[in-house]
Coordinates of C-alpha atoms and ligand atoms in Angstrom, one line a residue:
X219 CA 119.6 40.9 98.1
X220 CA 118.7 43.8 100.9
X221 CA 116.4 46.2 99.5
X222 CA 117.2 49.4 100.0
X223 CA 114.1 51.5 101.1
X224 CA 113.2 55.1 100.2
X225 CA 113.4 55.9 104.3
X226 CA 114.0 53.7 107.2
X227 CA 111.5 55.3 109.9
X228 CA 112.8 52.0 112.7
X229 CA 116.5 53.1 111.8
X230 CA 115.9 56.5 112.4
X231 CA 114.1 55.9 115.7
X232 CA 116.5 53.5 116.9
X233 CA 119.5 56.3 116.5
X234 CA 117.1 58.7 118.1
X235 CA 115.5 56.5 121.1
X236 CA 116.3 57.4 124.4
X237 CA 115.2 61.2 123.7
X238 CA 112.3 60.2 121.9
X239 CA 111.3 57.7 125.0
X240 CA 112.2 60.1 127.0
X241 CA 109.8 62.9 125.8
X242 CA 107.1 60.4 125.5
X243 CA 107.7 59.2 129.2
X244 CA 107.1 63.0 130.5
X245 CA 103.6 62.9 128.7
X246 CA 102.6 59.5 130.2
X247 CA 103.8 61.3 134.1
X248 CA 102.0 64.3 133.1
X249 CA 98.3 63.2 131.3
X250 CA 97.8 66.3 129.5
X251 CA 97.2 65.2 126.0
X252 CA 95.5 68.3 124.5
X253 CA 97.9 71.5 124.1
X254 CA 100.3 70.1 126.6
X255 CA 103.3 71.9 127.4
X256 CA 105.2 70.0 124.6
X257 CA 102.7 71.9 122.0
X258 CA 104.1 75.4 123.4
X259 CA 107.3 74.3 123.7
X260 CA 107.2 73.1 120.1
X261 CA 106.1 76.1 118.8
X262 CA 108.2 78.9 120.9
X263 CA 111.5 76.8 119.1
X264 CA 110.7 76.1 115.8
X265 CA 109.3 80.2 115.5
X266 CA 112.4 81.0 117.3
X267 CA 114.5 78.7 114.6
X268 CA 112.7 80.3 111.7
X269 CA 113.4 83.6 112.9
X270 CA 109.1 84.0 112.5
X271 CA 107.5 85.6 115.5
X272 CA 104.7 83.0 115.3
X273 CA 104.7 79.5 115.9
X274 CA 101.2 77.6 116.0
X275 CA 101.0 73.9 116.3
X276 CA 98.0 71.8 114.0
X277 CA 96.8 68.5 113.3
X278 CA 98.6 68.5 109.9
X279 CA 100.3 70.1 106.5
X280 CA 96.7 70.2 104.8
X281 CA 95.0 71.7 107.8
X282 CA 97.7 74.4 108.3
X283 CA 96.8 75.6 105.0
X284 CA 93.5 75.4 105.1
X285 CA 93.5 77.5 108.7
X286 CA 95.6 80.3 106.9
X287 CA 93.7 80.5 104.1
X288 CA 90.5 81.2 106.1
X289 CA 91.9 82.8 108.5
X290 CA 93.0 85.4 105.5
X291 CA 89.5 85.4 104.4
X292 CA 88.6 86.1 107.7
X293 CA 91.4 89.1 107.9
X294 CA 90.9 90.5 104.3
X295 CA 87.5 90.1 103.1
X296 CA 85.8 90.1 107.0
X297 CA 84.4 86.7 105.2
X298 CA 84.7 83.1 106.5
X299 CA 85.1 81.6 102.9
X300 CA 86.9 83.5 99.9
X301 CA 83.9 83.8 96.9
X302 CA 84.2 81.6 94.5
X303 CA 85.7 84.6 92.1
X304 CA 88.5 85.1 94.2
X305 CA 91.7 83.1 92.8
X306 CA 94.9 82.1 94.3
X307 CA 97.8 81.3 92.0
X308 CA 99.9 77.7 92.5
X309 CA 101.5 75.3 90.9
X310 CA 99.8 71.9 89.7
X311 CA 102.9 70.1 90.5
X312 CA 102.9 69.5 94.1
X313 CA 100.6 66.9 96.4
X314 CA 96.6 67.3 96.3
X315 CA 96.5 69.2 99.7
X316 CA 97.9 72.4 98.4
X317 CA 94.9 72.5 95.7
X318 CA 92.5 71.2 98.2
X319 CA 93.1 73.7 100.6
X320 CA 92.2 76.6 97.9
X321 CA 88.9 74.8 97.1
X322 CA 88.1 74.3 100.9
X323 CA 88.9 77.8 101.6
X324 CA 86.1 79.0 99.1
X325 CA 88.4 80.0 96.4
X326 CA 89.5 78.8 93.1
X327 CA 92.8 77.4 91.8
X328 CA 95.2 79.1 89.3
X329 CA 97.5 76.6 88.1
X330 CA 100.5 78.0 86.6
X331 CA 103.5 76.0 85.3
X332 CA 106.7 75.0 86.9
X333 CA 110.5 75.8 85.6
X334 CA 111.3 72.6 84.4
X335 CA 114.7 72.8 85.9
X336 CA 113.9 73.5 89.5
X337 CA 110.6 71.8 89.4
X338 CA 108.9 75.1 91.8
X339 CA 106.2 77.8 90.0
X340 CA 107.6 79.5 87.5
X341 CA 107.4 83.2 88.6
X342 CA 107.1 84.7 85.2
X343 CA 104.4 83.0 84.8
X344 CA 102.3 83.7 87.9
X345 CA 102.7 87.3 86.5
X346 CA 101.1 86.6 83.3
X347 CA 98.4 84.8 85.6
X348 CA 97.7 87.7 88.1
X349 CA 94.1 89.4 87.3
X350 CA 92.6 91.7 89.5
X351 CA 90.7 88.4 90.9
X352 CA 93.7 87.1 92.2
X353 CA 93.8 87.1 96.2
X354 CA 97.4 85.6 96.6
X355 CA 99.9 83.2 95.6
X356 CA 100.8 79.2 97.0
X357 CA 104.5 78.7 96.5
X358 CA 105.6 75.2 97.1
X359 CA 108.9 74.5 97.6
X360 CA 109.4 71.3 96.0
X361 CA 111.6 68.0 97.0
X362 CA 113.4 70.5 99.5
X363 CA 114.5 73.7 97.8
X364 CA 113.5 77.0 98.0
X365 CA 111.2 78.7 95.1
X366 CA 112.3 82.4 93.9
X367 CA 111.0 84.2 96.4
X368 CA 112.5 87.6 96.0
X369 CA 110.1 87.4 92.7
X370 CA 107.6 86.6 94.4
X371 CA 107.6 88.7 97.1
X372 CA 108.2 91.5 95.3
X373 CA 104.7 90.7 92.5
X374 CA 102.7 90.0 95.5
X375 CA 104.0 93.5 97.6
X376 CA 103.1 95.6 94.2
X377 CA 99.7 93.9 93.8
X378 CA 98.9 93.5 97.4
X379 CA 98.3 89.6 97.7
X380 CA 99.2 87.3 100.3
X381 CA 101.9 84.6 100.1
X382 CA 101.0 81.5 101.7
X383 CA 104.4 79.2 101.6
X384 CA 103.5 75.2 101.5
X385 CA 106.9 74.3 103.2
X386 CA 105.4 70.7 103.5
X387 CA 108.5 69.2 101.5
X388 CA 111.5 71.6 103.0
X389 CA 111.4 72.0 106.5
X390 CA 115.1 73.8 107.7
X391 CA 115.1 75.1 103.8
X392 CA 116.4 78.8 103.1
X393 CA 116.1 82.0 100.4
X394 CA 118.9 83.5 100.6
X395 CA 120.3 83.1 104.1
X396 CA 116.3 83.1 105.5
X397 CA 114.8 80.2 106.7
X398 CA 111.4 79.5 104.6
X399 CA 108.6 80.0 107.0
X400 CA 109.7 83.3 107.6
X401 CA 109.5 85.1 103.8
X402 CA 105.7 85.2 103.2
X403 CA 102.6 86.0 105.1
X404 CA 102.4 82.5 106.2
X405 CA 104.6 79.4 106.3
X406 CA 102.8 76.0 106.3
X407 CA 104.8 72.9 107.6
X408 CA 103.7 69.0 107.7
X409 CA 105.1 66.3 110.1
X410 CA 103.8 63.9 108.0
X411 CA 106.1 60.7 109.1
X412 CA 108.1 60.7 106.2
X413 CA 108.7 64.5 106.3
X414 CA 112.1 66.0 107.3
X415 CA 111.0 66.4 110.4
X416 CA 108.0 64.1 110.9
X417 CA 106.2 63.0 113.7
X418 CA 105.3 59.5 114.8
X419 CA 101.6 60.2 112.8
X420 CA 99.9 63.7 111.4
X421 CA 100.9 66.9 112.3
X422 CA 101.9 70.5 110.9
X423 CA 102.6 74.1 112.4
X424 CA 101.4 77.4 111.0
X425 CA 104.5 80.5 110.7
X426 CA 103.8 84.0 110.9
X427 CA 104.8 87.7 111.9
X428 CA 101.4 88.7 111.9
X429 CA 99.5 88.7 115.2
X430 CA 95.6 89.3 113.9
X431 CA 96.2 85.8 111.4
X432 CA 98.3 84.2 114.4
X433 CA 95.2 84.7 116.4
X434 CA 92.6 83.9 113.9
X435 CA 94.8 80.8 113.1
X436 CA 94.6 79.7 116.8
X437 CA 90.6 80.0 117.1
X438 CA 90.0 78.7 114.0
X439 CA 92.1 75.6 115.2
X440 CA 90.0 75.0 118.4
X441 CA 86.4 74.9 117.2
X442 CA 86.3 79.1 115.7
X443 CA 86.5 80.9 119.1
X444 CA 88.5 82.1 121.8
X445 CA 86.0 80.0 124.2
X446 CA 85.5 76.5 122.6
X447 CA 81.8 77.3 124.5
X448 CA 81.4 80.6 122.5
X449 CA 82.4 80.4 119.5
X450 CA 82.8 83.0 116.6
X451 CA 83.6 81.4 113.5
X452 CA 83.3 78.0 111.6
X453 CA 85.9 76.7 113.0
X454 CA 87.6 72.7 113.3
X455 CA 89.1 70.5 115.2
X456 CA 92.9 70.7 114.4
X457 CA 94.8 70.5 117.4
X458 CA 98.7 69.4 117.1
X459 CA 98.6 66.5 119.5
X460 CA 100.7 66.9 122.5
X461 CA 102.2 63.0 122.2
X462 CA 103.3 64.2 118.5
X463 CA 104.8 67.6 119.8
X464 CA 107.1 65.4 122.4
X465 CA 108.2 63.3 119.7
X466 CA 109.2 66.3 117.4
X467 CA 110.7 68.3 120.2
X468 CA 112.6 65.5 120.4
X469 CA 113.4 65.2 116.6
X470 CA 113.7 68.4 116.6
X471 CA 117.4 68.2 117.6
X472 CA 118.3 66.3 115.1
X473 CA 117.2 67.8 112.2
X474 CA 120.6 70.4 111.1
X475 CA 122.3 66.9 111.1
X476 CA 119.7 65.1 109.5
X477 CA 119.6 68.1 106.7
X478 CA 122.9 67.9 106.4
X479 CA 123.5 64.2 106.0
X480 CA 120.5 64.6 102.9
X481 CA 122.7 66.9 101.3
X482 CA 125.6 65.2 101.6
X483 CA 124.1 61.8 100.1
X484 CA 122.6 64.4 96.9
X485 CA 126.5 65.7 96.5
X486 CA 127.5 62.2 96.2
X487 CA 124.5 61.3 94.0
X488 CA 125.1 64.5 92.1
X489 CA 128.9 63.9 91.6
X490 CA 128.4 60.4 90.4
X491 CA 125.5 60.7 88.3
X492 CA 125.9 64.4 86.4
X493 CA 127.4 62.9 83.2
X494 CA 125.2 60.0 83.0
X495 CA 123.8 60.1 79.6
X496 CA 119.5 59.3 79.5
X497 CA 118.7 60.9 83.4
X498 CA 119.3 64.6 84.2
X499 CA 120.2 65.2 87.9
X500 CA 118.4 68.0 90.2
X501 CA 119.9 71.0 90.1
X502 CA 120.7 72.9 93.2
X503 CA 119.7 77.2 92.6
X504 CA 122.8 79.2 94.1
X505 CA 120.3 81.3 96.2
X506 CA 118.2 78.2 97.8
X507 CA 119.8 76.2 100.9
X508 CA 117.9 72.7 99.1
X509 CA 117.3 70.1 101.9
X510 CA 116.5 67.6 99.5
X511 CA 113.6 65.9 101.0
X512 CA 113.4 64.4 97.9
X513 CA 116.4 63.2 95.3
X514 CA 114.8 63.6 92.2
X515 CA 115.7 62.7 89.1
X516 CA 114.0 62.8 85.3
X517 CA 114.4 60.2 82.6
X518 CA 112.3 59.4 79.7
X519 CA 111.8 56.1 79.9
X520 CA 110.8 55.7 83.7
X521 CA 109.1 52.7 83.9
X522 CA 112.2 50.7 82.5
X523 CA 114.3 52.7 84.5
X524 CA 112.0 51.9 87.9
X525 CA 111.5 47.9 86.9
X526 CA 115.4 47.9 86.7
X527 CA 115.9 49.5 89.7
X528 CA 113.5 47.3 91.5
X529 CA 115.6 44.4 90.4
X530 CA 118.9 45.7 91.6
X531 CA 116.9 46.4 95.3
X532 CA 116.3 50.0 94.8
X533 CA 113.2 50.9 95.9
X534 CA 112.0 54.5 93.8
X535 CA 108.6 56.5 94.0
X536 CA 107.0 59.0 91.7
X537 CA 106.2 62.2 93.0
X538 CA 103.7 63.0 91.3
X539 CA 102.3 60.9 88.5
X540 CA 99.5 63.5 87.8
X541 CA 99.6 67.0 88.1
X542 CA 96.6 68.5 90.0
X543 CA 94.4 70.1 87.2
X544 CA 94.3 66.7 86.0
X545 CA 92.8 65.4 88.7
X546 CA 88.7 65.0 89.1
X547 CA 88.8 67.0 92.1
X548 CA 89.8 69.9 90.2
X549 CA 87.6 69.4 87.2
X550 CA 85.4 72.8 86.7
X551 CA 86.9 74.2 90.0
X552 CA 90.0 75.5 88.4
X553 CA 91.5 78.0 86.2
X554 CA 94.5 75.7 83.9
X555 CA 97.1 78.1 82.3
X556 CA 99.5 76.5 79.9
X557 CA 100.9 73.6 81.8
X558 CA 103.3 71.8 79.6
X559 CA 106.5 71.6 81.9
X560 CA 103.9 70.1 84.6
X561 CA 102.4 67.3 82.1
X562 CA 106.0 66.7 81.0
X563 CA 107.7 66.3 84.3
X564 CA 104.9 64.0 85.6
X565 CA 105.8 61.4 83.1
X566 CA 109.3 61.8 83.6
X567 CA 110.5 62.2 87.3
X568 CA 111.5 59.7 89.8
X569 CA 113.0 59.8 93.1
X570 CA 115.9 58.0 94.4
X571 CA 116.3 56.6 98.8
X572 CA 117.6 59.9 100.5
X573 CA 117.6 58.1 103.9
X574 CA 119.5 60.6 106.0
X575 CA 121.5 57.6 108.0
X576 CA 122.4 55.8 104.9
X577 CA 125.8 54.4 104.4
X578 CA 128.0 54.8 101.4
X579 CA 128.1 51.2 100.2
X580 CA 124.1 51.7 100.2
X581 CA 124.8 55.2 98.6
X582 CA 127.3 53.0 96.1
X583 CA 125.2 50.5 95.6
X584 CA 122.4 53.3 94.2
X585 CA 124.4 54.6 92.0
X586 CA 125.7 51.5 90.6
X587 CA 121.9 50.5 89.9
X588 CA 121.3 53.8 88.0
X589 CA 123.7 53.5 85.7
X590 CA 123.3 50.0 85.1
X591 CA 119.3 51.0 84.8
X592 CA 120.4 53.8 82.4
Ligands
LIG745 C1 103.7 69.8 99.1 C2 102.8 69.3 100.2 N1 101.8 70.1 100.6 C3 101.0 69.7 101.6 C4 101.1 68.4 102.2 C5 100.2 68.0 103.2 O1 100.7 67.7 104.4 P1 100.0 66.6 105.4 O2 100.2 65.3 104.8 O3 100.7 66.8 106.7 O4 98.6 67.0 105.5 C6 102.2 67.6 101.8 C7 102.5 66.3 102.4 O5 101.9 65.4 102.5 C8 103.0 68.1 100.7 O6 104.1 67.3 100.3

């Protein structure tokens, strides 16, 4: 029996190949690996896709959080850490980096809990959380769709904090008829492989409108100054490769289709799936455009469900088994509101292949697994 895979990287190469070997040709002709012309290039299209005036290229999702959030230290506090008072409000239910990035940036975590229907911060509940500590808010936009970010936006305007997106998971997502990237102060995007639009290793981009953070962003990046010889600030080495940029200016083209075909495979999923009694299916917010970079679904009994699925040939992953304020890391370096949606979901969720060029037999042949599993 073939086993179907969560994502077929070689499949999605193959259908892409000539550009892709193509844009990796023009580097080998042109040797200039470090902020090539395929960097700029990169970054003038995807700020003028997100309608964001800034585009700036880095080595990856984690770092272009990490670079906004000190670079908002930097803007708001004249400081190159936040203090360890300062707290920024996220959710617990997302991937370590987003966490990470608030401890590396000097300040300390807020976790909030999710709605357990969309999976994203609860925005009622970053209200409760908001103390005159708090320096600004982390919404991730999970699996692909959109949090509320009219609520957001409009708590963090009235109590003057910063949004940092973490669009990691939801690259070509929308609020509203906006692209996401575009809606806070900055919009953090990975290239992680397996992303949406991933790159053939690390990489991630930085959105903004604001020129002083743009700026900030892009000496922080290259060592902390505007001469790498001269430097002003603690800065790193976070360069988005030029090799990675070709490949994704590359991608690039393909990624409304590629959104598209995600979509199309969660309708069918959707459709099939709704009335299946023991799994509840994700539900799509009127307002978000989802891009499903994940298909997830919750059941109660998961590891049943995933050893039955493995024996059809279905591969399935767990995103994430444990929510951040359970994690070491985290221990003593957090604040941990009520997080019972979070602890709840992590035992419960799993996600289904969402391989853009699937076929429908392998589409079929999920389904059938799921309710046989179920
Ligand atoms: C929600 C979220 N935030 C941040 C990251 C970090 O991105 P990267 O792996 O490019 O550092 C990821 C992905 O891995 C992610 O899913």
């Amino acid at each position: 029996m073939k086993q179907i895979p969560m994502l077929d990287l070689r499949g999605e190469y193959e259908y892409m190949k000539e550009k892709i070997d193509a844009a990796i040709a023009t580097c080998l002709g042109h040797q200039a690996w470090i902020l090539g012309p395929e960097v700029k290039a990169l970054e003038a299209k995807i700020a003028a896709y997100l309608g964001a005036k800034h585009g700036i290229g880095c080595s990856s999702g984690t770092e272009a959080l990490v670079l906004s959030l000190r670079a908002l230290a930097l803007k708001t506090k004249g400081q190159e850490y936040f203090d360890k008072t300062d707290e920024i409000i996220t959710t617990p239910f997302t991937f370590t980096a987003t966490g990470d990035a608030i401890l590396r940036s000097g300040a300390r975590p807020v976790f909030v809990d999710i709605d357990p229907v969309t999976y994203n911060i609860d925005p009622a509940n970053i209200e409760k959380a908001i103390t005159k500590n708090t320096v600004g808010i982390i919404p991730v936009h999970l699996y692909g769709q959109s949090c509320d970010m009219d609520r957001i936006m409009a708590m963090a305007e009235a109590k003057n904090l910063f949004v940092v997106e973490d669009i990691a998971q939801a690259f070509g997502g929308g609020w509203k008829g906006r692209k996401l990237g575009s809606i806070g102060t900055t919009g953090c995007f990975s290239f992680f492989p397996s992303k949406n639009l991933g790159g053939f290793g690390d990489g991630g981009m930085v959105s903004t409108n604001d020129d002083a953070l743009a700026e900030m962003i892009r000496m922080l990046l290259k060592h902390g100054g505007r001469d790498k010889y001269n430097v002003d600030h603690i800065g790193y080495n976070a360069r988005l490769d030029t090799l990675q940029a070709a490949v994704l200016l590359a991608k690039f083209e393909y990624i409304e289709e590629f959104n598209n075909r995600r979509r199309v495979i969660a309708e069918k999923y959707n459709a099939a799936l709704a009335g299946v009694e023991g799994i509840t299916v994700p539900t799509v917010i009127p307002d978000a455009h989802h891009v499903f970079h994940q298909y997830t679904i919750r059941t109660a009994n998961r590891d049943a469900f995933q050893a039955s699925l493995k024996e059809h040939g279905v591969s399935t992953m767990v995103y994430y088994p444990f929510p951040l304020h359970k994690m070491k890391v985290f221990d003593g370096r957090c604040v941990a509101h009520d997080l019972s949606n979070a602890e709840l979901a992590a035992t419960q969720v799993v996600s289904l292949p969402i391989e853009p060029l699937q076929d429908d037999e392998t589409t079929q042949r999920v389904i059938e697994a799921v309710k046989a599993a179920v």
